[in-house]
Tab-separated table of C-alpha atoms in Angstrom:
chain	number	residue	atom	x	y	z
P	1	MET	CA	72.658	87.640	81.780
P	2	ASP	CA	73.061	84.243	80.266
P	3	TYR	CA	73.892	81.669	82.859
P	4	GLY	CA	73.876	78.883	80.310
P	5	TYR	CA	71.541	76.584	82.162
P	6	THR	CA	70.644	73.399	80.416
P	7	THR	CA	67.073	73.965	81.532
P	8	SER	CA	65.457	77.242	80.706
P	9	TYR	CA	63.251	77.898	83.702
P	10	THR	CA	65.492	80.517	85.254
P	11	ALA	CA	67.105	81.993	82.201
P	12	ALA	CA	63.896	83.220	80.621
P	13	GLY	CA	63.448	86.961	80.392
P	14	HIS	CA	66.939	88.312	80.870
P	15	SER	CA	69.123	87.214	78.038
P	16	ASP	CA	70.346	90.670	77.073
P	17	GLY	CA	73.333	90.619	79.397
P	18	GLY	CA	72.987	94.325	80.058
P	19	GLY	CA	72.242	94.820	83.695
P	20	PHE	CA	73.852	93.773	86.899
P	21	LEU	CA	71.303	91.634	88.646
P	22	PRO	CA	72.816	89.770	91.579
P	23	ASN	CA	69.536	88.170	92.535
P	24	SER	CA	68.361	87.447	89.045
P	25	GLN	CA	68.875	83.749	89.344
P	26	ASN	CA	67.472	81.146	91.588
P	27	PRO	CA	70.356	80.339	93.922
P	28	ASP	CA	69.126	76.784	94.446
P	29	SER	CA	69.438	75.910	90.802
P	30	GLY	CA	73.225	75.949	90.765
P	31	GLY	CA	73.558	72.186	90.798
P	32	GLY	CA	74.831	70.731	87.578
P	33	ALA	CA	74.740	74.040	85.741
P	34	LYS	CA	77.641	74.824	83.470
P	35	ARG	CA	78.677	78.440	83.677
P	36	LYS	CA	80.045	80.338	80.771
P	37	PHE	CA	83.107	82.511	80.972
P	38	GLY	CA	80.974	85.463	79.959
P	39	THR	CA	79.448	85.630	83.413
P	40	ASP	CA	82.769	85.573	85.213
P	41	THR	CA	83.887	88.404	87.429
P	42	LEU	CA	87.297	88.994	88.942
P	43	ARG	CA	86.980	90.549	92.337
P	44	PRO	CA	89.650	91.815	94.759
P	45	VAL	CA	88.855	90.457	98.235
P	46	THR	CA	90.253	89.982	101.713
P	47	ILE	CA	90.647	86.439	103.032
P	48	LYS	CA	88.017	87.183	105.687
P	49	GLN	CA	85.532	87.797	102.881
P	50	LEU	CA	86.405	84.411	101.355
P	51	VAL	CA	86.000	82.608	104.671
P	52	ALA	CA	82.669	84.364	105.294
P	53	ALA	CA	81.370	84.155	101.711
P	54	HIS	CA	77.935	82.595	101.338
P	55	HIS	CA	77.832	79.393	99.310
P	56	PRO	CA	74.350	79.173	97.789
P	57	SER	CA	74.455	75.386	97.447
P	58	PRO	CA	77.096	72.706	98.000
P	59	ASP	CA	77.477	72.232	94.242
P	60	ALA	CA	77.360	75.848	93.159
P	61	GLU	CA	80.463	77.090	91.411
P	62	HIS	CA	80.093	80.628	92.663
P	63	PHE	CA	79.913	82.281	96.058
P	64	ILE	CA	78.026	85.361	97.203
P	65	ILE	CA	80.027	88.240	98.673
P	66	ASP	CA	78.138	91.420	99.657
P	67	SER	CA	75.082	90.012	97.857
P	68	ALA	CA	76.978	89.944	94.564
P	69	GLU	CA	78.164	86.827	92.783
P	70	ALA	CA	81.873	86.182	92.890
P	71	THR	CA	83.544	83.615	90.675
P	72	GLN	CA	87.188	84.529	90.248
P	73	VAL	CA	88.900	86.367	93.045
P	74	THR	CA	92.271	87.963	93.598
P	75	PHE	CA	94.071	88.733	96.836
P	76	VAL	CA	97.463	89.356	98.398
P	77	GLY	CA	98.742	87.504	101.432
P	78	GLN	CA	101.796	86.334	103.289
P	79	ILE	CA	102.807	82.717	102.669
P	80	ARG	CA	102.830	80.918	106.028
P	81	ASN	CA	103.519	77.450	104.699
P	82	ILE	CA	104.313	75.723	101.393
P	83	SER	CA	103.671	72.013	101.054
P	84	THR	CA	104.407	70.156	97.855
P	85	GLN	CA	102.162	67.208	97.091
P	86	THR	CA	102.080	64.788	94.179
P	87	THR	CA	99.338	66.613	92.305
P	88	ASN	CA	99.538	70.131	93.654
P	89	VAL	CA	101.394	72.629	95.762
P	90	THR	CA	99.433	73.973	98.735
P	91	TYR	CA	100.204	77.434	100.069
P	92	LYS	CA	98.779	78.686	103.342
P	93	LEU	CA	98.133	82.414	102.916
P	94	ASP	CA	97.555	84.965	105.679
P	95	ASP	CA	96.587	88.561	104.852
P	96	GLY	CA	95.919	89.735	108.405
P	97	THR	CA	92.176	89.216	108.014
P	98	GLY	CA	92.215	85.422	107.926
P	99	ILE	CA	94.041	82.366	106.641
P	100	ILE	CA	93.149	80.231	103.623
P	101	GLU	CA	94.776	77.431	101.637
P	102	VAL	CA	95.635	78.015	98.001
P	103	LYS	CA	96.194	75.040	95.729
P	104	MET	CA	98.138	75.248	92.513
P	105	TRP	CA	97.780	72.129	90.369
P	106	LYS	CA	100.977	70.760	88.952
P	107	ASP	CA	101.393	70.805	85.227
P	108	ASN	CA	103.699	67.974	84.301
P	109	ASP	CA	104.247	69.285	80.796
P	110	ALA	CA	105.530	72.647	81.927
P	111	PRO	CA	108.356	73.179	84.352
P	112	ASP	CA	107.105	74.629	87.641
P	113	GLU	CA	109.840	77.194	87.800
P	114	GLY	CA	108.046	79.766	85.661
P	115	ARG	CA	104.763	79.450	87.516
P	116	THR	CA	105.853	79.139	91.110
P	117	GLY	CA	109.355	80.602	91.060
P	118	GLY	CA	110.275	83.085	93.737
P	119	LEU	CA	107.605	81.988	96.193
P	120	VAL	CA	109.058	81.551	99.656
P	121	GLU	CA	107.621	81.102	103.128
P	122	GLN	CA	106.985	84.433	104.909
P	123	GLY	CA	107.068	86.206	101.536
P	124	TYR	CA	104.029	88.002	100.122
P	125	ALA	CA	102.203	86.618	97.097
P	126	ARG	CA	99.380	87.699	94.786
P	127	VAL	CA	96.847	85.017	93.877
P	128	TRP	CA	94.252	84.825	91.109
P	129	GLY	CA	91.874	81.920	91.395
P	130	ARG	CA	88.510	80.503	92.267
P	131	LEU	CA	87.085	79.900	95.731
P	132	LYS	CA	86.149	76.243	96.208
P	133	ALA	CA	84.467	74.235	98.928
P	134	PHE	CA	85.619	70.661	99.348
P	135	ALA	CA	84.639	68.411	102.252
P	136	ASN	CA	83.451	71.388	104.328
P	137	LYS	CA	86.775	73.106	103.883
P	138	ARG	CA	87.403	76.092	101.699
P	139	HIS	CA	90.394	76.608	99.503
P	140	VAL	CA	91.293	78.656	96.472
P	141	GLY	CA	92.151	76.877	93.245
P	142	ALA	CA	94.789	79.166	91.812
P	143	GLN	CA	95.294	79.976	88.145
P	144	ILE	CA	98.249	82.171	88.948
P	145	ILE	CA	100.288	82.776	92.065
P	146	ARG	CA	103.276	85.090	91.936
P	147	PRO	CA	105.541	86.754	94.451
P	148	VAL	CA	104.868	90.404	95.320
P	149	ALA	CA	107.946	92.389	94.332
P	150	ASP	CA	106.763	95.833	95.409
P	151	LEU	CA	105.275	95.620	98.902
P	152	ASN	CA	103.132	98.700	98.245
P	153	GLU	CA	100.934	96.210	96.399
P	154	VAL	CA	99.824	94.830	99.787
P	155	GLN	CA	98.370	98.216	100.743
P	156	TYR	CA	97.059	98.852	97.245
P	157	HIS	CA	95.193	95.565	97.243
P	158	LEU	CA	93.559	96.088	100.640
P	159	LEU	CA	92.370	99.546	99.582
P	160	GLU	CA	91.053	98.198	96.291
P	161	ALA	CA	89.218	95.398	98.103
P	162	THR	CA	87.703	98.018	100.432
P	163	ALA	CA	86.588	100.203	97.532
P	164	VAL	CA	84.937	97.257	95.774
P	165	HIS	CA	83.315	96.091	99.014
P	166	LEU	CA	81.852	99.585	99.469
P	167	HIS	CA	80.715	99.609	95.880
P	168	PHE	CA	78.668	96.463	96.394
P	169	SER	CA	77.471	97.127	99.931
P	170	ARG	CA	76.683	100.857	99.652
P	171	GLY	CA	76.274	101.478	95.969
P	172	PRO	CA	78.492	103.091	93.352
P	173	LEU	CA	80.311	106.374	93.838
P	174	GLU	CA	78.267	109.520	93.235
P	175	SER	CA	79.886	110.130	89.884
P	176	MET	CA	79.144	106.597	88.802
P	177	GLN	CA	75.521	107.110	89.803
P	178	ALA	CA	75.397	110.279	87.773
P	179	LYS	CA	76.384	108.326	84.695
P	180	GLY	CA	73.619	106.068	85.803
P	181	GLY	CA	72.533	102.653	84.839
P	182	ALA	CA	73.576	99.184	85.663
P	183	GLY	CA	76.328	99.258	83.085
P	184	ALA	CA	78.431	101.276	85.486
P	185	ALA	CA	77.985	98.681	88.167
P	186	ASN	CA	79.674	96.010	86.138
P	187	GLY	CA	82.526	98.154	84.963
P	188	ALA	CA	83.261	99.531	88.369
P	189	ASN	CA	85.022	96.430	89.569
P	190	GLY	CA	88.381	97.859	88.715
P	191	ALA	CA	87.450	101.395	87.887
P	192	ASP	CA	86.807	102.777	91.337
P	193	GLY	CA	90.147	101.927	92.855
P	194	THR	CA	90.167	105.146	94.800
P	195	ASP	CA	91.946	105.230	98.107
P	196	GLY	CA	90.228	103.987	101.209
P	197	GLY	CA	89.947	107.366	102.838
P	198	TYR	CA	88.031	108.856	100.005
P	199	ALA	CA	85.910	105.763	99.691
P	200	GLY	CA	83.975	107.050	102.679
P	201	ASN	CA	82.329	109.281	100.153
P	202	SER	CA	80.771	106.342	98.416
P	203	ALA	CA	78.003	106.205	100.966
P	204	ALA	CA	76.359	108.158	98.207
P	205	THR	CA	72.968	106.686	98.820
P	206	THR	CA	72.717	108.503	102.145
P	207	ILE	CA	73.837	111.902	100.852
P	208	PRO	CA	70.965	114.018	99.551
P	209	ALA	CA	71.654	115.369	96.095
P	210	ASN	CA	70.642	118.912	97.029
P	211	LEU	CA	73.383	119.295	99.614
P	212	SER	CA	75.417	122.472	99.142
P	213	LEU	CA	79.080	122.278	98.221
P	214	ARG	CA	80.201	123.587	101.643
P	215	ALA	CA	78.072	120.975	103.399
P	216	LYS	CA	79.594	118.219	101.264
P	217	LYS	CA	83.059	119.522	102.032
P	218	VAL	CA	82.434	119.491	105.782
P	219	LEU	CA	80.799	116.069	105.636
P	220	HIS	CA	83.771	114.725	103.690
P	221	CYS	CA	86.127	116.175	106.291
P	222	ILE	CA	84.260	114.510	109.175
P	223	GLN	CA	84.056	111.219	107.277
P	224	ASN	CA	87.784	111.213	106.669
P	225	ALA	CA	88.790	112.002	110.220
P	226	VAL	CA	89.717	109.266	112.663
P	227	GLN	CA	86.359	108.139	114.035
P	228	THR	CA	86.085	108.956	117.736
P	229	GLN	CA	83.190	109.256	120.154
P	230	GLU	CA	83.461	113.036	120.333
P	231	GLY	CA	83.804	113.716	116.629
P	232	LEU	CA	85.327	116.934	115.330
P	233	HIS	CA	85.199	120.503	116.610
P	234	VAL	CA	84.173	123.311	114.255
P	235	GLU	CA	87.609	124.900	114.515
P	236	GLN	CA	89.318	121.659	113.510
P	237	ILE	CA	87.017	121.359	110.506
P	238	ALA	CA	87.595	124.998	109.555
P	239	ALA	CA	91.362	124.477	109.746
P	240	GLN	CA	91.324	121.249	107.735
P	241	THR	CA	89.007	122.491	104.992
P	242	SER	CA	90.453	126.025	105.042
P	243	MET	CA	86.909	127.298	105.240
P	244	ASP	CA	85.528	130.273	107.104
P	245	PHE	CA	84.239	129.613	110.662
P	246	GLY	CA	80.776	130.891	109.767
P	247	GLU	CA	80.661	128.854	106.574
P	248	VAL	CA	81.441	125.678	108.513
P	249	GLN	CA	78.672	126.499	110.987
P	250	LYS	CA	76.153	127.019	108.192
P	251	ALA	CA	77.261	123.733	106.613
P	252	GLY	CA	76.928	122.061	110.011
P	253	ASP	CA	73.353	123.316	110.413
P	254	GLU	CA	72.520	121.959	106.981
P	255	LEU	CA	74.061	118.568	107.753
P	256	GLN	CA	72.224	118.370	111.074
P	257	ASN	CA	68.927	119.227	109.390
P	258	ASN	CA	69.575	116.419	106.936
P	259	GLY	CA	70.258	114.002	109.770
P	260	LEU	CA	73.828	113.283	108.678
P	261	ILE	CA	75.689	114.514	111.765
P	262	TYR	CA	74.842	115.180	115.403
P	263	THR	CA	76.306	117.329	118.180
P	264	THR	CA	78.331	115.541	120.840
P	265	VAL	CA	80.113	117.201	123.803
P	266	ASP	CA	78.857	120.680	122.854
P	267	ASP	CA	76.987	122.415	120.041
P	268	LEU	CA	80.156	122.952	118.055
P	269	THR	CA	81.473	119.383	118.065
P	270	TRP	CA	79.999	117.047	115.491
P	271	ALA	CA	80.146	113.370	114.701
P	272	LEU	CA	78.700	111.248	111.913
P	273	LEU	CA	75.245	109.909	112.673
P	274	ASP	CA	75.786	106.822	110.576
P	275	VAL	CA	79.381	105.583	110.476
V	1	MET	CA	90.148	82.463	118.604
V	2	SER	CA	90.221	84.618	115.540
V	3	GLU	CA	93.065	84.221	113.072
V	4	ALA	CA	92.915	87.889	112.166
V	5	THR	CA	95.767	90.230	113.006
V	6	PRO	CA	94.261	93.694	112.469
V	7	ARG	CA	96.603	96.369	111.119
V	8	ILE	CA	97.010	99.125	113.683
V	9	THR	CA	99.072	102.199	114.519
V	10	ALA	CA	100.115	103.558	117.922
V	11	GLN	CA	96.758	105.202	118.601
V	12	TYR	CA	94.928	101.853	118.453
V	13	LEU	CA	97.206	100.035	120.941
V	14	GLU	CA	94.918	100.515	123.926
V	15	GLN	CA	91.883	99.316	122.023
V	16	PHE	CA	93.724	96.116	121.078
V	17	SER	CA	95.527	95.255	124.314
V	18	HIS	CA	96.001	91.488	124.790
V	19	GLN	CA	95.235	90.916	121.122
V	20	ASN	CA	97.355	89.904	118.166
V	21	VAL	CA	97.949	92.741	115.745
V	22	ARG	CA	99.987	93.675	112.685
V	23	ILE	CA	102.031	96.887	112.680
V	24	LEU	CA	103.902	98.358	109.713
V	25	GLY	CA	106.317	101.024	110.904
V	26	LYS	CA	109.832	102.397	110.766
V	27	VAL	CA	112.578	101.024	112.998
V	28	ARG	CA	113.848	103.939	115.094
V	29	GLN	CA	115.938	102.328	117.852
V	30	LEU	CA	117.493	98.938	118.518
V	31	ARG	CA	118.588	97.974	122.022
V	32	GLY	CA	119.241	94.254	122.182
V	33	GLU	CA	115.907	92.546	122.666
V	34	GLN	CA	113.995	95.790	122.649
V	35	ALA	CA	113.276	98.139	119.774
V	36	THR	CA	111.289	101.292	119.085
V	37	ILE	CA	109.102	101.488	116.037
V	38	ASP	CA	107.431	104.573	114.624
V	39	ALA	CA	103.910	103.838	113.408
V	40	GLY	CA	101.753	106.903	113.968
V	41	GLY	CA	103.709	107.304	117.231
V	42	GLN	CA	106.430	105.443	119.087
V	43	ILE	CA	105.789	101.818	119.959
V	44	SER	CA	108.072	99.732	122.187
V	45	VAL	CA	108.490	96.203	120.912
V	46	TYR	CA	110.117	93.159	122.480
V	47	LEU	CA	111.818	90.960	119.944
V	48	ASN	CA	112.003	87.220	119.664
V	49	ARG	CA	115.194	85.453	118.704
V	50	ASP	CA	114.278	85.177	115.015
V	51	ALA	CA	113.601	88.866	114.551
V	52	HIS	CA	116.266	90.715	112.598
V	53	LEU	CA	115.267	94.346	112.555
V	54	GLN	CA	117.350	96.925	110.736
V	55	LEU	CA	117.585	100.547	111.724
V	56	ASN	CA	115.704	102.944	109.405
V	57	HIS	CA	114.016	100.128	107.587
V	58	ALA	CA	110.298	99.670	107.261
V	59	VAL	CA	109.229	96.532	109.089
V	60	GLU	CA	105.982	94.668	109.515
V	61	ILE	CA	105.583	92.938	112.837
V	62	ILE	CA	102.935	90.570	114.077
V	63	GLY	CA	102.716	90.587	117.819
V	64	LYS	CA	100.632	90.711	120.939
V	65	VAL	CA	99.849	94.021	122.647
V	66	GLN	CA	100.890	93.852	126.310
V	67	ASN	CA	99.416	95.530	129.380
V	68	ASP	CA	101.887	98.416	129.189
V	69	LEU	CA	101.031	98.895	125.467
V	70	SER	CA	104.354	97.474	124.346
V	71	VAL	CA	104.193	94.745	121.717
V	72	LYS	CA	105.683	91.272	122.018
V	73	VAL	CA	106.869	90.285	118.535
V	74	MET	CA	105.941	86.870	117.169
V	75	ALA	CA	107.074	87.434	113.581
V	76	SER	CA	108.669	90.241	111.616
V	77	THR	CA	109.117	90.944	107.919
V	78	ASP	CA	111.567	93.474	106.527
V	79	PHE	CA	109.820	95.916	104.153
V	80	GLY	CA	112.996	97.536	102.861
V	81	PRO	CA	114.862	100.763	103.547
V	82	GLU	CA	113.031	104.013	104.183
V	83	GLY	CA	112.957	106.484	101.332
V	84	GLN	CA	111.038	109.293	99.741
V	85	ILE	CA	108.288	108.439	97.326
V	86	GLY	CA	109.318	109.514	93.867
V	87	GLN	CA	112.981	109.196	94.695
V	88	SER	CA	114.860	106.695	92.571
V	89	LEU	CA	117.410	104.209	93.718
V	90	PHE	CA	120.520	104.254	91.560
V	91	LEU	CA	122.492	101.090	91.132
V	92	LEU	CA	125.803	100.448	89.496
V	93	ASP	CA	125.971	97.123	87.760
V	94	ALA	CA	127.591	95.510	84.713
V	95	LYS	CA	125.448	97.618	82.382
V	96	GLY	CA	126.465	100.829	84.074
V	97	LEU	CA	124.487	103.222	86.213
V	98	ARG	CA	120.743	102.740	86.081
V	99	ALA	CA	117.751	103.790	88.087
V	100	VAL	CA	115.724	100.938	89.476
V	101	LEU	CA	112.083	100.918	90.362
V	102	THR	CA	111.486	102.663	93.652
V	103	ARG	CA	110.126	100.272	96.155
V	104	TRP	CA	109.918	102.493	99.185
V	105	ILE	CA	106.878	101.864	101.277
V	106	ASP	CA	104.321	104.634	100.824
V	107	PHE	CA	103.308	105.308	104.422
V	108	ALA	CA	100.338	107.428	103.344
V	109	ALA	CA	98.894	104.236	101.831
V	110	VAL	CA	99.768	102.308	104.997
V	111	GLU	CA	97.841	104.873	107.064
V	112	ALA	CA	94.895	104.661	104.679
V	113	VAL	CA	94.832	100.882	105.098
V	114	VAL	CA	94.795	101.166	108.907
V	115	ASP	CA	91.974	103.709	108.656
V	116	ALA	CA	89.980	101.462	106.294
V	117	THR	CA	90.638	98.439	108.519
V	118	HIS	CA	88.810	100.020	111.456
V	119	ARG	CA	86.264	102.054	109.503
V	120	TYR	CA	85.117	99.053	107.458
V	121	HIS	CA	86.168	96.327	109.871
V	122	GLU	CA	83.530	93.942	108.487
V	123	ILE	CA	85.964	92.805	105.785
V	124	PHE	CA	89.060	92.882	108.041
V	125	TYR	CA	88.233	91.547	111.514
V	126	ASP	CA	85.340	90.708	113.842
V	127	LYS	CA	84.688	93.212	116.579
V	128	GLU	CA	84.145	91.681	119.990
């Protein structure tokens, strides 16, 4: 990756731009460095992630979310307040996970109508921009902010943000791992927009490759169930997977031997060992 | 106090009593200041003066879960009429009859979001 530092002490040795190496740079060297667009990522996030994001240094232009660099971010939230100032319009956005201010700089040459039209208080909006820290307060400098016309986008976004969070915190989906290589890691930002329920499967690192198909099926079923203390009974699993009672039991034995599930109230009720 | 309003359905009410939550459901009954919302089960809600709920519409409410597991509404947002996914809405306008983009709320996606919210709460809310 080429970070375009004016000094070369960190850039040496990885100029090929091939891999995804979140820790490949010295986080303290961010000061004064000019970043190139080539290193930019656009990541779907929740506002809680923005509020909690690690800022490697007060001058750094990027933040760290799930130990991966984030430069540009996108999110969907409900507009709680709009305040028009001389140089910018500030929107207070709430997505249910937190609240953050979004600033859109005024462009005096272009009428605002096209860029901020349709945005109303209590309406939902989609933002693309960059997280910034200014005087100990975080805000997002927006490139684009537009009203959400189809409210399914709210759900879609939260599921996409979850899938990407899981990608970075637990590793790529199994299929992505099969293709192998760091190239997949970069491309996966938008590619693995699977639904949140299925994303439970992306804990691929903990699933042994030699697991039988029936065991995977049962594990998937338990992962996708509402997580309770008791877990799921064999009969429930059999009904949901339309598998044979005996098959489910064999799969259960296999999963227990692999340390993926454990028995709860009785021998035939199983819960995930690692939620 | 946290600014988060976790998305929940009826089954999570007990777990979130005395907390602020967000519920996306279908309006089933309106009785003056009280309403019933279907979100994975029936939920009794007490409305504020600004709330304008419409029967058989999807609505998102932000409110506080009370002792009796009813919800006191602080804000509500209309999410449009209920409909079947894949069904089109036909409109008659100056250009004649045309189908417009369906904007029904997909409640399967809403359920998936609630599930993800609690399964991967680290990006949605802080657990006490």
